[in-house]
Short mmCIF file of C-alpha atoms and ligand atoms in Angstrom, two decimals:
data_model
loop_
_atom_site.label_atom_id
_atom_site.label_comp_id
_atom_site.label_asym_id
_atom_site.label_seq_id
_atom_site.Cartn_x
_atom_site.Cartn_y
_atom_site.Cartn_z
CA MET A 1 0.00 0.00 0.00
CA ILE A 2 1.14 3.53 -0.74
CA PRO A 3 0.88 5.78 2.32
CA ILE A 4 -1.05 8.69 0.83
CA THR A 5 -3.05 11.41 2.51
CA TYR A 6 -5.13 14.29 1.25
CA SER A 7 -5.74 17.77 2.60
CA ALA A 8 -9.33 18.36 3.68
CA GLU A 9 -10.18 20.44 0.62
CA VAL A 10 -8.57 17.96 -1.80
CA ALA A 11 -10.43 15.02 -0.20
CA ALA A 12 -13.70 16.91 -0.63
CA ALA A 13 -12.88 17.83 -4.25
CA LEU A 14 -12.00 14.22 -5.11
CA ALA A 15 -15.30 13.01 -3.63
CA GLU A 16 -17.25 15.51 -5.77
CA ASN A 17 -15.13 15.14 -8.93
CA ALA A 18 -14.38 18.86 -8.66
CA PRO A 19 -11.44 20.38 -10.59
CA ILE A 20 -8.04 20.06 -8.87
CA VAL A 21 -4.68 21.59 -9.77
CA ALA A 22 -1.49 19.93 -8.52
CA LEU A 23 1.35 22.20 -7.37
CA GLU A 24 4.94 21.20 -6.69
CA SER A 25 7.01 21.67 -3.56
CA THR A 26 10.60 21.85 -4.86
CA ILE A 27 9.92 25.40 -5.95
CA ILE A 28 9.17 26.10 -2.25
CA THR A 29 12.19 24.32 -0.75
CA HIS A 30 14.83 24.75 -3.46
CA GLY A 31 13.52 27.41 -5.84
CA MET A 32 12.81 30.44 -3.66
CA PRO A 33 14.15 31.86 -0.37
CA TYR A 34 12.11 31.94 2.86
CA PRO A 35 9.72 33.69 3.52
CA GLN A 36 8.83 34.57 -0.10
CA ASN A 37 8.59 30.83 -0.86
CA VAL A 38 5.73 30.29 1.60
CA GLU A 39 4.04 33.58 0.71
CA THR A 40 4.15 32.64 -2.97
CA ALA A 41 2.87 29.12 -2.33
CA ARG A 42 -0.12 30.59 -0.47
CA LEU A 43 -0.84 33.14 -3.21
CA VAL A 44 -0.62 30.44 -5.88
CA GLU A 45 -3.04 28.22 -3.96
CA GLN A 46 -5.45 31.14 -3.66
CA ASP A 47 -5.12 31.90 -7.39
CA VAL A 48 -6.29 28.35 -8.09
CA ARG A 49 -9.27 28.74 -5.73
CA ASP A 50 -10.17 32.10 -7.27
CA HIS A 51 -10.49 30.27 -10.59
CA THR A 52 -12.87 27.67 -9.13
CA ALA A 53 -10.44 24.79 -8.71
CA VAL A 54 -8.82 23.24 -5.63
CA PRO A 55 -5.03 23.41 -5.09
CA ALA A 56 -3.12 20.23 -4.23
CA THR A 57 0.47 20.99 -3.24
CA ILE A 58 2.36 17.69 -3.27
CA ALA A 59 5.23 16.64 -0.97
CA VAL A 60 6.53 13.63 0.96
CA ILE A 61 6.48 14.21 4.73
CA ASP A 62 7.77 11.54 7.12
CA GLY A 63 7.23 8.81 4.58
CA VAL A 64 3.71 9.83 3.60
CA LEU A 65 2.76 11.17 0.18
CA HIS A 66 0.73 14.31 0.80
CA VAL A 67 -1.63 15.50 -1.92
CA GLY A 68 -2.65 18.90 -0.64
CA LEU A 69 -0.91 20.47 2.35
CA GLU A 70 -2.59 22.08 5.33
CA PRO A 71 -1.31 25.64 6.06
CA ASP A 72 0.94 24.53 8.96
CA GLN A 73 2.50 21.78 6.82
CA LEU A 74 3.24 24.29 4.06
CA GLU A 75 4.86 26.67 6.55
CA ALA A 76 6.98 23.88 8.09
CA LEU A 77 8.17 22.70 4.68
CA GLY A 78 9.04 26.26 3.66
CA GLN A 79 11.25 26.68 6.74
CA ALA A 80 12.78 23.21 6.82
CA GLN A 81 16.48 22.76 6.05
CA ASP A 82 18.02 19.86 4.14
CA VAL A 83 14.80 18.63 2.56
CA ALA A 84 15.49 16.09 -0.21
CA LYS A 85 14.70 17.08 -3.81
CA LEU A 86 12.72 14.14 -5.14
CA SER A 87 12.41 12.97 -8.71
CA ARG A 88 11.27 9.65 -10.25
CA ALA A 89 14.51 7.94 -9.18
CA ASP A 90 14.24 8.57 -5.44
CA MET A 91 10.59 9.21 -4.61
CA ALA A 92 9.72 5.62 -3.69
CA ALA A 93 12.87 5.22 -1.60
CA CYS A 94 12.02 8.38 0.34
CA ILE A 95 8.50 7.12 1.09
CA ALA A 96 9.71 3.62 1.99
CA THR A 97 12.32 4.91 4.44
CA GLY A 98 10.04 7.42 6.14
CA GLY A 99 11.86 10.43 4.72
CA THR A 100 10.79 13.96 3.87
CA GLY A 101 11.23 15.40 0.42
CA ALA A 102 9.99 18.06 -1.93
CA THR A 103 8.69 16.94 -5.30
CA THR A 104 10.15 18.22 -8.56
CA VAL A 105 8.03 18.40 -11.71
CA ALA A 106 8.65 14.69 -12.40
CA ALA A 107 7.75 13.54 -8.88
CA THR A 108 4.75 15.89 -8.65
CA MET A 109 3.39 14.41 -11.89
CA ILE A 110 3.71 10.94 -10.37
CA GLY A 111 1.96 12.02 -7.16
CA ALA A 112 -0.78 13.83 -9.07
CA HIS A 113 -1.45 10.83 -11.28
CA LEU A 114 -1.64 8.49 -8.27
CA ALA A 115 -4.34 10.78 -6.85
CA GLY A 116 -6.22 11.05 -10.14
CA VAL A 117 -5.23 14.69 -10.75
CA SER A 118 -4.43 15.52 -14.37
CA VAL A 119 -3.44 19.21 -14.37
CA PHE A 120 -0.39 20.71 -12.68
CA ALA A 121 1.04 24.24 -12.53
CA THR A 122 4.67 25.13 -11.89
CA GLY A 123 7.19 27.82 -12.83
CA GLY A 124 9.47 26.19 -15.35
CA ILE A 125 10.30 22.58 -16.08
CA GLY A 126 13.79 21.17 -15.90
CA GLY A 127 15.45 20.27 -19.21
CA VAL A 128 18.74 19.86 -21.03
CA HIS A 129 21.47 21.85 -19.28
CA LYS A 130 23.98 23.86 -21.27
CA GLY A 131 27.04 21.65 -21.72
CA ALA A 132 24.96 18.48 -21.47
CA GLU A 133 27.12 16.97 -24.20
CA ASP A 134 29.78 16.62 -21.46
CA SER A 135 27.75 16.49 -18.23
CA PHE A 136 24.80 14.42 -19.55
CA ASP A 137 22.65 16.59 -17.24
CA ILE A 138 19.14 16.20 -18.64
CA SER A 139 16.22 16.59 -16.26
CA ALA A 140 14.01 13.59 -15.58
CA ASP A 141 11.10 16.02 -16.05
CA LEU A 142 11.31 15.45 -19.82
CA HIS A 143 10.89 11.68 -19.67
CA GLU A 144 8.10 12.05 -17.13
CA LEU A 145 6.13 14.22 -19.54
CA ALA A 146 6.49 11.39 -22.05
CA GLN A 147 4.99 8.76 -19.79
CA THR A 148 2.63 10.23 -17.18
CA PRO A 149 -0.75 11.66 -18.31
CA VAL A 150 -0.63 15.06 -16.62
CA THR A 151 -0.85 18.41 -18.40
CA VAL A 152 1.89 20.65 -17.00
CA VAL A 153 1.50 24.42 -17.24
CA ALA A 154 4.88 26.20 -17.09
CA ALA A 155 6.45 29.36 -18.49
CA GLY A 156 8.53 27.13 -20.74
CA ALA A 157 11.80 25.62 -19.59
CA LYS A 158 14.02 27.69 -17.31
CA ALA A 159 16.23 30.03 -19.35
CA ILE A 160 19.33 28.71 -17.59
CA LEU A 161 18.96 25.66 -19.83
CA ASP A 162 19.78 24.93 -23.44
CA LEU A 163 16.27 25.65 -24.71
CA ASN A 164 16.89 24.38 -28.23
CA LYS A 165 18.10 20.99 -27.03
CA THR A 166 15.33 20.81 -24.42
CA PHE A 167 12.60 21.20 -27.02
CA GLU A 168 14.37 18.81 -29.41
CA VAL A 169 14.33 16.12 -26.70
CA LEU A 170 10.64 16.77 -26.00
CA GLU A 171 9.88 16.31 -29.68
CA THR A 172 11.86 13.07 -29.78
CA LEU A 173 9.97 11.83 -26.74
CA GLY A 174 6.63 12.66 -28.38
CA VAL A 175 5.58 15.31 -25.86
CA PRO A 176 3.12 17.90 -27.18
CA VAL A 177 4.56 21.36 -26.53
CA ILE A 178 1.81 23.97 -26.70
CA ALA A 179 2.44 27.72 -26.60
CA PHE A 180 -0.53 29.50 -25.09
CA GLY A 181 -1.76 32.43 -27.15
CA GLN A 182 1.39 33.05 -29.20
CA ASP A 183 3.49 31.49 -31.96
CA THR A 184 6.83 31.50 -30.16
CA LEU A 185 7.92 29.63 -27.07
CA PRO A 186 8.30 31.69 -23.90
CA ALA A 187 11.63 31.57 -22.05
CA PHE A 188 10.63 31.60 -18.36
CA TRP A 189 11.57 35.16 -17.23
CA SER A 190 10.99 36.46 -20.79
CA ALA A 191 7.67 36.22 -22.62
CA THR A 192 9.14 35.23 -25.96
CA SER A 193 12.15 33.59 -27.54
CA ASP A 194 13.28 33.03 -31.11
CA LEU A 195 11.98 29.45 -30.97
CA HIS A 196 8.84 28.69 -32.96
CA ALA A 197 6.25 26.78 -30.94
CA PRO A 198 5.39 23.30 -32.29
CA LEU A 199 1.73 23.82 -31.30
CA ARG A 200 -0.29 26.88 -30.41
CA MET A 201 -3.60 26.97 -28.54
CA ASP A 202 -5.66 29.94 -27.41
CA THR A 203 -8.16 28.46 -24.98
CA ALA A 204 -8.14 26.18 -21.95
CA THR A 205 -10.82 24.06 -23.62
CA GLN A 206 -8.56 23.24 -26.58
CA ILE A 207 -5.78 22.19 -24.21
CA ALA A 208 -8.12 19.98 -22.16
CA ARG A 209 -9.54 18.33 -25.27
CA ALA A 210 -6.07 17.55 -26.59
CA GLN A 211 -5.11 15.75 -23.36
CA ILE A 212 -8.38 13.83 -23.29
CA MET A 213 -7.86 12.77 -26.94
CA ARG A 214 -4.25 11.76 -26.26
CA THR A 215 -5.34 9.46 -23.46
CA ALA A 216 -8.32 8.11 -25.45
CA MET A 217 -5.93 7.15 -28.27
CA GLY A 218 -3.82 5.16 -25.86
CA LEU A 219 -0.90 7.55 -26.17
CA GLN A 220 1.03 7.69 -22.94
CA GLY A 221 2.14 10.86 -21.31
CA GLY A 222 1.12 14.42 -20.73
CA GLN A 223 1.46 17.77 -22.40
CA LEU A 224 3.63 20.78 -21.74
CA VAL A 225 1.74 24.07 -21.90
CA CYS A 226 4.13 27.00 -22.24
CA ASN A 227 2.37 30.05 -20.84
CA PRO A 228 4.24 33.35 -21.33
CA ILE A 229 4.99 35.50 -18.29
CA PRO A 230 2.77 38.63 -18.26
CA GLN A 231 4.46 41.39 -20.29
CA ASP A 232 4.71 43.85 -17.39
CA SER A 233 6.57 41.32 -15.21
CA GLN A 234 9.10 39.99 -17.70
CA ILE A 235 12.84 40.58 -17.78
CA PRO A 236 14.11 41.02 -21.35
CA ALA A 237 16.37 38.19 -22.54
CA GLU A 238 19.23 40.61 -23.32
CA VAL A 239 19.21 41.85 -19.71
CA LEU A 240 19.34 38.30 -18.36
CA ALA A 241 21.87 36.80 -20.76
CA PRO A 242 25.02 38.18 -19.03
CA VAL A 243 23.59 37.33 -15.60
CA ILE A 244 22.89 33.74 -16.62
CA ALA A 245 26.37 33.49 -18.18
CA GLN A 246 28.00 34.68 -14.94
CA ALA A 247 25.96 32.28 -12.79
CA LEU A 248 26.83 29.38 -15.11
CA GLN A 249 30.54 30.27 -14.97
CA GLU A 250 30.47 30.37 -11.17
CA ALA A 251 28.69 27.00 -11.02
CA ASP A 252 31.40 25.56 -13.24
CA ASP A 253 34.25 27.13 -11.23
CA GLN A 254 32.80 25.79 -7.97
CA GLY A 255 32.17 22.29 -9.35
CA ILE A 256 28.39 22.43 -8.69
CA ASN A 257 26.75 19.39 -10.25
CA ALA A 258 23.72 17.08 -10.40
CA LYS A 259 20.69 18.14 -8.35
CA ALA A 260 22.47 21.17 -6.92
CA VAL A 261 22.85 22.93 -10.29
CA THR A 262 19.35 24.38 -10.72
CA PRO A 263 18.96 25.65 -7.11
CA PHE A 264 22.46 27.19 -7.26
CA LEU A 265 21.76 29.00 -10.53
CA LEU A 266 18.35 30.30 -9.40
CA GLY A 267 19.90 31.54 -6.15
CA ARG A 268 22.77 33.35 -7.88
CA ILE A 269 20.47 34.92 -10.48
CA PHE A 270 18.28 36.18 -7.62
CA GLU A 271 21.34 37.84 -6.03
CA LEU A 272 22.73 39.21 -9.29
CA THR A 273 19.38 40.75 -10.32
CA GLU A 274 18.82 42.08 -6.78
CA GLY A 275 15.62 40.15 -6.45
CA ARG A 276 14.11 41.02 -9.81
CA SER A 277 14.27 37.41 -11.00
CA LEU A 278 12.23 36.33 -7.97
CA THR A 279 9.53 38.96 -8.59
CA ALA A 280 9.25 37.70 -12.16
CA ASN A 281 9.26 34.05 -11.02
CA ILE A 282 6.38 34.74 -8.61
CA ALA A 283 4.37 36.51 -11.33
CA LEU A 284 4.80 33.67 -13.81
CA VAL A 285 3.90 30.90 -11.36
CA ARG A 286 0.71 32.73 -10.40
CA ASN A 287 -0.14 33.24 -14.06
CA ASN A 288 0.38 29.50 -14.66
CA ALA A 289 -1.83 28.59 -11.70
CA ARG A 290 -4.70 30.63 -13.13
CA LEU A 291 -4.47 28.97 -16.54
CA ALA A 292 -4.11 25.51 -14.99
CA ALA A 293 -7.30 26.06 -13.00
CA GLN A 294 -9.15 26.93 -16.19
CA ILE A 295 -7.79 23.77 -17.87
CA ALA A 296 -8.82 21.65 -14.86
CA VAL A 297 -12.36 23.04 -15.12
CA ALA A 298 -12.39 22.35 -18.87
CA MET A 299 -11.15 18.77 -18.28
CA ILE A 300 -14.16 18.00 -16.08
CA ASP A 301 -16.50 19.51 -18.69
CA GLY A 302 -14.76 17.51 -21.44
CA GLN A 303 -14.91 14.21 -19.54
CA SER A 304 -18.67 14.47 -19.09
CA LYS A 305 -19.24 14.82 -22.87
N1 PSU B 1 9.97 26.07 -11.40
C1 PSU B 1 10.45 27.17 -10.75
N2 PSU B 1 11.47 26.96 -9.85
C2 PSU B 1 11.99 25.71 -9.59
C3 PSU B 1 11.48 24.57 -10.28
C4 PSU B 1 10.46 24.82 -11.18
O1 PSU B 1 9.99 28.29 -10.98
O2 PSU B 1 12.90 25.58 -8.76
C5 PSU B 1 12.06 23.18 -10.01
C6 PSU B 1 11.12 22.05 -10.48
O3 PSU B 1 10.89 21.23 -9.35
C7 PSU B 1 11.88 21.31 -11.55
C8 PSU B 1 13.28 21.49 -11.06
O4 PSU B 1 11.48 19.96 -11.64
O5 PSU B 1 13.29 22.90 -10.73
C9 PSU B 1 14.30 21.10 -12.10
O6 PSU B 1 15.41 20.56 -11.47
P1 PSU B 1 16.56 19.79 -12.33
O7 PSU B 1 17.05 20.83 -13.29
O8 PSU B 1 17.60 19.37 -11.32
O9 PSU B 1 15.89 18.62 -13.01
MN1 MN B 2 19.80 17.56 -13.48
#
């Protein structure tokens, strides 16, 4: 048996087949500093509720898979030190040994699917790191999108990555990559990039229908919805490029590798932009939560047809 527990509002939503949006916890423990991490997590949960869906923040606490966190659990996780960063490879081991860990995009998709939740909002997915031809550092998030039927709403892949290679791998893996409302792919802190989007959709209903069709056809896996950061919150790519380059150089000089790379880079970019990257990150996650709630509502409508 899998030790799994639901927050009160998620349990009620599951019983009523009400729309639910999964949210991840690595962004809380490894992606943002305290206390903005907890404040953001609360705002994002409220954004989901304001769009008539129920938020389910996912984490492993003392060996139990939590789908939906109560406010005190969210606060404790946001303050905790040395929380594991869980992906597909280590999630089961953490649960089996009674550990505590935050779920990345890959692990949150697994948790959501176990609970019957098919829509998930985050900031940006992991992907192919620059220099992956030497490091082989490719996020497990990409393979998860290829095999677990959850639609993930993100502002694209994080701009610290090699975006070209990331989207090439997604295409190889057969993952639908959908730009929302524009023809180009967004680049996390920036609303656009020079990459043409493989698919474009303009409504939540279209996105929900595509996932329902994918599953009906027996095609495994989810979809990546790339939702551009709101224009007034973005940081232009040319402003960020030297900052990202400096952070990458420092990571290299200090021998940062494996799971530590993404948190290190996000932390340095926060310092180098004097907090501007965090303000943008918060805006884009909230924007993704709102769209995900609309997709979750459209999924329920689509299933009943
Ligand atoms: N989105 C954010 N900030 C984050 C993440 C997403 O705005 O920190 C996390 C997600 O949990 C994602 C992880 O799965 O970054 C990617 O880590 P890696 O590059 O090690 O696969
Ligand atoms: Mn990695």
